Each structure stands twice: as structure tokens, then as C-alpha cells.
JSON list of C-alpha atoms in Angstrom, two decimals:
[
{"chain": "A", "resi": 1, "resn": "MET", "atom": "CA", "xyz": [10.80, 6.28, -11.08]},
{"chain": "A", "resi": 2, "resn": "ALA", "atom": "CA", "xyz": [8.65, 9.32, -10.29]},
{"chain": "A", "resi": 3, "resn": "GLY", "atom": "CA", "xyz": [5.52, 9.43, -12.43]},
{"chain": "A", "resi": 4, "resn": "VAL", "atom": "CA", "xyz": [5.77, 5.81, -13.68]},
{"chain": "A", "resi": 5, "resn": "SER", "atom": "CA", "xyz": [2.77, 3.54, -12.99]},
{"chain": "A", "resi": 6, "resn": "LEU", "atom": "CA", "xyz": [3.59, -0.02, -11.95]},
{"chain": "A", "resi": 7, "resn": "ALA", "atom": "CA", "xyz": [1.41, -2.80, -10.54]},
{"chain": "A", "resi": 8, "resn": "PHE", "atom": "CA", "xyz": [0.44, -3.32, -6.90]},
{"chain": "A", "resi": 9, "resn": "VAL", "atom": "CA", "xyz": [-1.64, -5.86, -5.05]},
{"chain": "A", "resi": 10, "resn": "LEU", "atom": "CA", "xyz": [-3.00, -5.97, -1.52]},
{"chain": "A", "resi": 11, "resn": "HIS", "atom": "CA", "xyz": [-3.43, -9.56, -0.38]},
{"chain": "A", "resi": 12, "resn": "HIS", "atom": "CA", "xyz": [-5.66, -10.53, 2.53]},
{"chain": "A", "resi": 13, "resn": "HIS", "atom": "CA", "xyz": [-4.27, -13.57, 4.36]},
{"chain": "A", "resi": 14, "resn": "ARG", "atom": "CA", "xyz": [-6.50, -15.50, 6.72]},
{"chain": "A", "resi": 15, "resn": "LYS", "atom": "CA", "xyz": [-3.84, -17.88, 8.14]},
{"chain": "A", "resi": 16, "resn": "PRO", "atom": "CA", "xyz": [-1.87, -18.24, 10.35]},
{"chain": "A", "resi": 17, "resn": "ARG", "atom": "CA", "xyz": [-3.28, -14.94, 11.66]},
{"chain": "A", "resi": 18, "resn": "PRO", "atom": "CA", "xyz": [-5.39, -12.52, 9.60]},
{"chain": "A", "resi": 19, "resn": "HIS", "atom": "CA", "xyz": [-3.21, -9.81, 8.03]},
{"chain": "A", "resi": 20, "resn": "PHE", "atom": "CA", "xyz": [-2.60, -8.00, 4.76]},
{"chain": "A", "resi": 21, "resn": "ASP", "atom": "CA", "xyz": [0.42, -7.92, 2.44]},
{"chain": "A", "resi": 22, "resn": "LEU", "atom": "CA", "xyz": [1.09, -4.82, 0.38]},
{"chain": "A", "resi": 23, "resn": "ARG", "atom": "CA", "xyz": [3.14, -5.68, -2.71]},
{"chain": "A", "resi": 24, "resn": "LEU", "atom": "CA", "xyz": [4.58, -3.01, -5.02]},
{"chain": "A", "resi": 25, "resn": "GLU", "atom": "CA", "xyz": [6.16, -3.86, -8.39]},
{"chain": "A", "resi": 26, "resn": "GLU", "atom": "CA", "xyz": [9.71, -2.56, -8.59]},
{"chain": "A", "resi": 27, "resn": "ASN", "atom": "CA", "xyz": [12.75, -3.73, -10.58]},
{"chain": "A", "resi": 28, "resn": "GLY", "atom": "CA", "xyz": [11.04, -6.91, -11.78]},
{"chain": "A", "resi": 29, "resn": "VAL", "atom": "CA", "xyz": [9.85, -8.12, -8.36]},
{"chain": "A", "resi": 30, "resn": "LEU", "atom": "CA", "xyz": [7.12, -7.31, -5.85]},
{"chain": "A", "resi": 31, "resn": "ARG", "atom": "CA", "xyz": [8.57, -5.49, -2.84]},
{"chain": "A", "resi": 32, "resn": "SER", "atom": "CA", "xyz": [6.40, -6.59, 0.07]},
{"chain": "A", "resi": 33, "resn": "TRP", "atom": "CA", "xyz": [5.30, -5.46, 3.51]},
{"chain": "A", "resi": 34, "resn": "ALA", "atom": "CA", "xyz": [3.05, -7.33, 5.94]},
{"chain": "A", "resi": 35, "resn": "VAL", "atom": "CA", "xyz": [0.49, -4.89, 7.35]},
{"chain": "A", "resi": 36, "resn": "PRO", "atom": "CA", "xyz": [-1.21, -6.63, 10.30]},
{"chain": "A", "resi": 37, "resn": "ARG", "atom": "CA", "xyz": [-4.15, -4.21, 10.55]},
{"chain": "A", "resi": 38, "resn": "GLY", "atom": "CA", "xyz": [-4.53, -3.33, 6.87]},
{"chain": "A", "resi": 39, "resn": "LEU", "atom": "CA", "xyz": [-4.08, -0.01, 5.12]},
{"chain": "A", "resi": 40, "resn": "PRO", "atom": "CA", "xyz": [-4.93, 3.07, 7.18]},
{"chain": "A", "resi": 41, "resn": "ASP", "atom": "CA", "xyz": [-8.13, 4.90, 6.29]},
{"chain": "A", "resi": 42, "resn": "ASP", "atom": "CA", "xyz": [-7.41, 7.99, 8.41]},
{"chain": "A", "resi": 43, "resn": "PRO", "atom": "CA", "xyz": [-4.25, 10.16, 8.47]},
{"chain": "A", "resi": 44, "resn": "SER", "atom": "CA", "xyz": [-4.13, 9.95, 12.28]},
{"chain": "A", "resi": 45, "resn": "ASP", "atom": "CA", "xyz": [-4.05, 6.12, 12.26]},
{"chain": "A", "resi": 46, "resn": "ASP", "atom": "CA", "xyz": [-0.59, 4.97, 11.14]},
{"chain": "A", "resi": 47, "resn": "ARG", "atom": "CA", "xyz": [-0.14, 1.24, 10.65]},
{"chain": "A", "resi": 48, "resn": "LEU", "atom": "CA", "xyz": [2.84, -1.00, 11.31]},
{"chain": "A", "resi": 49, "resn": "ALA", "atom": "CA", "xyz": [4.34, -2.34, 8.07]},
{"chain": "A", "resi": 50, "resn": "ILE", "atom": "CA", "xyz": [6.88, -5.15, 8.29]},
{"chain": "A", "resi": 51, "resn": "ALA", "atom": "CA", "xyz": [9.20, -5.60, 5.31]},
{"chain": "A", "resi": 52, "resn": "VAL", "atom": "CA", "xyz": [9.10, -9.22, 4.10]},
{"chain": "A", "resi": 53, "resn": "PRO", "atom": "CA", "xyz": [11.03, -10.90, 1.27]},
{"chain": "A", "resi": 54, "resn": "ASP", "atom": "CA", "xyz": [10.35, -9.82, -2.31]},
{"chain": "A", "resi": 55, "resn": "HIS", "atom": "CA", "xyz": [7.91, -11.95, -4.31]},
{"chain": "A", "resi": 56, "resn": "HIS", "atom": "CA", "xyz": [7.82, -12.90, -7.99]},
{"chain": "A", "resi": 57, "resn": "LEU", "atom": "CA", "xyz": [5.50, -10.92, -10.25]},
{"chain": "A", "resi": 58, "resn": "ASP", "atom": "CA", "xyz": [3.21, -13.94, -10.63]},
{"chain": "A", "resi": 59, "resn": "HIS", "atom": "CA", "xyz": [1.97, -13.17, -7.09]},
{"chain": "A", "resi": 60, "resn": "LEU", "atom": "CA", "xyz": [0.06, -10.18, -8.52]},
{"chain": "A", "resi": 61, "resn": "THR", "atom": "CA", "xyz": [-2.91, -12.40, -9.31]},
{"chain": "A", "resi": 62, "resn": "TYR", "atom": "CA", "xyz": [-2.23, -15.31, -6.95]},
{"chain": "A", "resi": 63, "resn": "GLU", "atom": "CA", "xyz": [-5.07, -16.47, -4.71]},
{"chain": "A", "resi": 64, "resn": "ASP", "atom": "CA", "xyz": [-5.74, -19.69, -2.80]},
{"chain": "A", "resi": 65, "resn": "ALA", "atom": "CA", "xyz": [-8.01, -20.92, 0.00]},
{"chain": "A", "resi": 66, "resn": "ASP", "atom": "CA", "xyz": [-6.25, -18.73, 2.58]},
{"chain": "A", "resi": 67, "resn": "LYS", "atom": "CA", "xyz": [-5.19, -15.73, 0.45]},
{"chain": "A", "resi": 68, "resn": "SER", "atom": "CA", "xyz": [-7.38, -13.39, -1.59]},
{"chain": "A", "resi": 69, "resn": "ILE", "atom": "CA", "xyz": [-6.87, -10.13, -3.42]},
{"chain": "A", "resi": 70, "resn": "ALA", "atom": "CA", "xyz": [-8.28, -7.25, -1.36]},
{"chain": "A", "resi": 71, "resn": "ASP", "atom": "CA", "xyz": [-7.23, -4.61, -3.93]},
{"chain": "A", "resi": 72, "resn": "ILE", "atom": "CA", "xyz": [-5.20, -4.46, -7.12]},
{"chain": "A", "resi": 73, "resn": "GLY", "atom": "CA", "xyz": [-4.16, -1.79, -9.57]},
{"chain": "A", "resi": 74, "resn": "THR", "atom": "CA", "xyz": [-1.22, 0.47, -10.29]},
{"chain": "A", "resi": 75, "resn": "TRP", "atom": "CA", "xyz": [0.97, 2.65, -8.13]},
{"chain": "A", "resi": 76, "resn": "GLU", "atom": "CA", "xyz": [3.18, 5.64, -8.75]},
{"chain": "A", "resi": 77, "resn": "GLU", "atom": "CA", "xyz": [6.05, 6.95, -6.71]},
{"chain": "A", "resi": 78, "resn": "HIS", "atom": "CA", "xyz": [6.22, 10.69, -6.02]},
{"chain": "A", "resi": 79, "resn": "ASP", "atom": "CA", "xyz": [9.28, 11.01, -3.80]},
{"chain": "A", "resi": 80, "resn": "ARG", "atom": "CA", "xyz": [11.78, 8.74, -2.04]},
{"chain": "A", "resi": 81, "resn": "THR", "atom": "CA", "xyz": [14.54, 9.16, 0.50]},
{"chain": "A", "resi": 82, "resn": "GLU", "atom": "CA", "xyz": [16.31, 6.59, 2.70]},
{"chain": "A", "resi": 83, "resn": "ARG", "atom": "CA", "xyz": [13.63, 7.15, 5.37]},
{"chain": "A", "resi": 84, "resn": "ARG", "atom": "CA", "xyz": [10.42, 7.74, 3.39]},
{"chain": "A", "resi": 85, "resn": "MET", "atom": "CA", "xyz": [8.63, 6.78, 0.22]},
{"chain": "A", "resi": 86, "resn": "LEU", "atom": "CA", "xyz": [5.61, 8.82, -0.93]},
{"chain": "A", "resi": 87, "resn": "PHE", "atom": "CA", "xyz": [3.32, 7.06, -3.43]},
{"chain": "A", "resi": 88, "resn": "THR", "atom": "CA", "xyz": [-0.24, 6.78, -4.72]},
{"chain": "A", "resi": 89, "resn": "LEU", "atom": "CA", "xyz": [-2.14, 3.52, -5.11]},
{"chain": "A", "resi": 90, "resn": "HIS", "atom": "CA", "xyz": [-4.67, 3.53, -7.95]},
{"chain": "A", "resi": 91, "resn": "GLY", "atom": "CA", "xyz": [-6.89, 0.69, -6.84]},
{"chain": "A", "resi": 92, "resn": "ARG", "atom": "CA", "xyz": [-10.48, -0.43, -7.31]},
{"chain": "A", "resi": 93, "resn": "THR", "atom": "CA", "xyz": [-11.92, 2.40, -5.20]},
{"chain": "A", "resi": 94, "resn": "GLY", "atom": "CA", "xyz": [-9.81, 5.19, -6.68]},
{"chain": "A", "resi": 95, "resn": "PRO", "atom": "CA", "xyz": [-6.49, 6.83, -5.83]},
{"chain": "A", "resi": 96, "resn": "ARG", "atom": "CA", "xyz": [-5.10, 6.96, -2.28]},
{"chain": "A", "resi": 97, "resn": "ARG", "atom": "CA", "xyz": [-1.77, 8.57, -1.34]},
{"chain": "A", "resi": 98, "resn": "TYR", "atom": "CA", "xyz": [0.44, 6.96, 1.31]},
{"chain": "A", "resi": 99, "resn": "ALA", "atom": "CA", "xyz": [3.88, 7.29, 2.81]},
{"chain": "A", "resi": 100, "resn": "LEU", "atom": "CA", "xyz": [6.01, 4.39, 3.98]},
{"chain": "A", "resi": 101, "resn": "ILE", "atom": "CA", "xyz": [8.19, 5.77, 6.77]},
{"chain": "A", "resi": 102, "resn": "ARG", "atom": "CA", "xyz": [11.22, 3.94, 8.12]},
{"chain": "A", "resi": 103, "resn": "THR", "atom": "CA", "xyz": [11.39, 3.92, 11.92]},
{"chain": "A", "resi": 104, "resn": "GLY", "atom": "CA", "xyz": [14.69, 2.39, 12.97]},
{"chain": "A", "resi": 105, "resn": "GLU", "atom": "CA", "xyz": [14.38, -1.21, 11.80]},
{"chain": "A", "resi": 106, "resn": "GLY", "atom": "CA", "xyz": [10.64, -1.10, 11.00]},
{"chain": "A", "resi": 107, "resn": "TRP", "atom": "CA", "xyz": [8.18, 0.83, 8.86]},
{"chain": "A", "resi": 108, "resn": "LEU", "atom": "CA", "xyz": [4.95, 2.77, 9.36]},
{"chain": "A", "resi": 109, "resn": "LEU", "atom": "CA", "xyz": [2.32, 3.09, 6.65]},
{"chain": "A", "resi": 110, "resn": "HIS", "atom": "CA", "xyz": [0.69, 6.54, 6.71]},
{"chain": "A", "resi": 111, "resn": "LEU", "atom": "CA", "xyz": [-2.32, 7.83, 4.76]},
{"chain": "A", "resi": 112, "resn": "THR", "atom": "CA", "xyz": [-1.43, 11.40, 3.80]},
{"chain": "A", "resi": 113, "resn": "LYS", "atom": "CA", "xyz": [-3.74, 14.31, 4.61]},
{"chain": "A", "resi": 114, "resn": "GLU", "atom": "CA", "xyz": [-3.43, 15.58, 1.03]},
{"chain": "A", "resi": 115, "resn": "GLN", "atom": "CA", "xyz": [-5.20, 13.12, -1.27]},
{"chain": "A", "resi": 116, "resn": "PRO", "atom": "CA", "xyz": [-5.24, 13.10, -5.09]},
{"chain": "A", "resi": 117, "resn": "PRO", "atom": "CA", "xyz": [-8.45, 13.93, -6.96]},
{"chain": "A", "resi": 118, "resn": "ASP", "atom": "CA", "xyz": [-10.60, 11.00, -8.07]},
{"chain": "A", "resi": 119, "resn": "GLU", "atom": "CA", "xyz": [-11.22, 10.15, -11.75]},
{"chain": "A", "resi": 120, "resn": "ARG", "atom": "CA", "xyz": [-13.83, 12.96, -11.97]},
{"chain": "A", "resi": 121, "resn": "GLY", "atom": "CA", "xyz": [-11.28, 15.49, -10.70]},
{"chain": "A", "resi": 122, "resn": "TRP", "atom": "CA", "xyz": [-12.92, 15.78, -7.27]},
{"chain": "A", "resi": 123, "resn": "GLN", "atom": "CA", "xyz": [-10.74, 15.99, -4.19]},
{"chain": "A", "resi": 124, "resn": "VAL", "atom": "CA", "xyz": [-11.45, 12.92, -2.07]},
{"chain": "A", "resi": 125, "resn": "ARG", "atom": "CA", "xyz": [-12.23, 13.85, 1.52]},
{"chain": "A", "resi": 126, "resn": "ARG", "atom": "CA", "xyz": [-11.83, 11.23, 4.20]},
{"chain": "A", "resi": 127, "resn": "PRO", "atom": "CA", "xyz": [-14.14, 11.20, 7.21]},
{"chain": "A", "resi": 128, "resn": "ARG", "atom": "CA", "xyz": [-12.77, 12.68, 10.40]},
{"chain": "A", "resi": 129, "resn": "ARG", "atom": "CA", "xyz": [-12.92, 10.66, 13.58]}
]
């Protein structure tokens, strides 16, 4: 699958508790993770990601009174092992590279230090905290 662009969506849920769902198209479904605090914006701030059941592809554009689309676009996988998946999301604000890392029975979502260049070819630098 390396190098192939497929769809992704980041849903923002407001009920029962505010959280985000990251959904990645793969094998005809949307593989999904609940990310309570949203996607990390700093490489030192990993986020818990809880695997949830796959969703049908029609959830790519689904919204209702309690669920909205926070970001949408394509994603590409760069590398995968049993314990880690490295991928880039190409969303509304440009490309961002992440790793999903398995930790026992759970997952962590990590923003990588090395980020892809934006559409102008510039290396995107994230603010340091």
C-alpha cells in the first residue's frame, strides 16, 4: 500500500463527550480510532488513540447535529509493522506525517519530527513549546 493515496476523515464529536475520530480508508472500509484530545500538533505531545469498529465508506462525508468534519482529504502509508504505522495525512491545511504506535492493547498517535514539504515545496516547521 506504500505510496497509494486513499481517503481519510477526522470527525469532531460533541456527544456524549467531546472527542475526535480518525478514519482511514483501507480495504473498502474506514479503519477508525477515537482520539479523545484530537491530533497532536507537537512531536512531544503523543495522544491516546483507541481502536473502534470499522465504518462504512459513506461515513467519509457524514455529519449530523453532534458530529462534524474537522478535516478531510487523502492519506498515504509509508511503512507498517505489527507495532507501528507511519503515514501522511493530506488535509485542508497541508500534509502532516504521523505514526500510530501500538502499546500493548492500545495505540498512541504521534506527530513525527520530520514533516513533508507543503505544496510549495517548503518544509513545514512546527512551533516548539
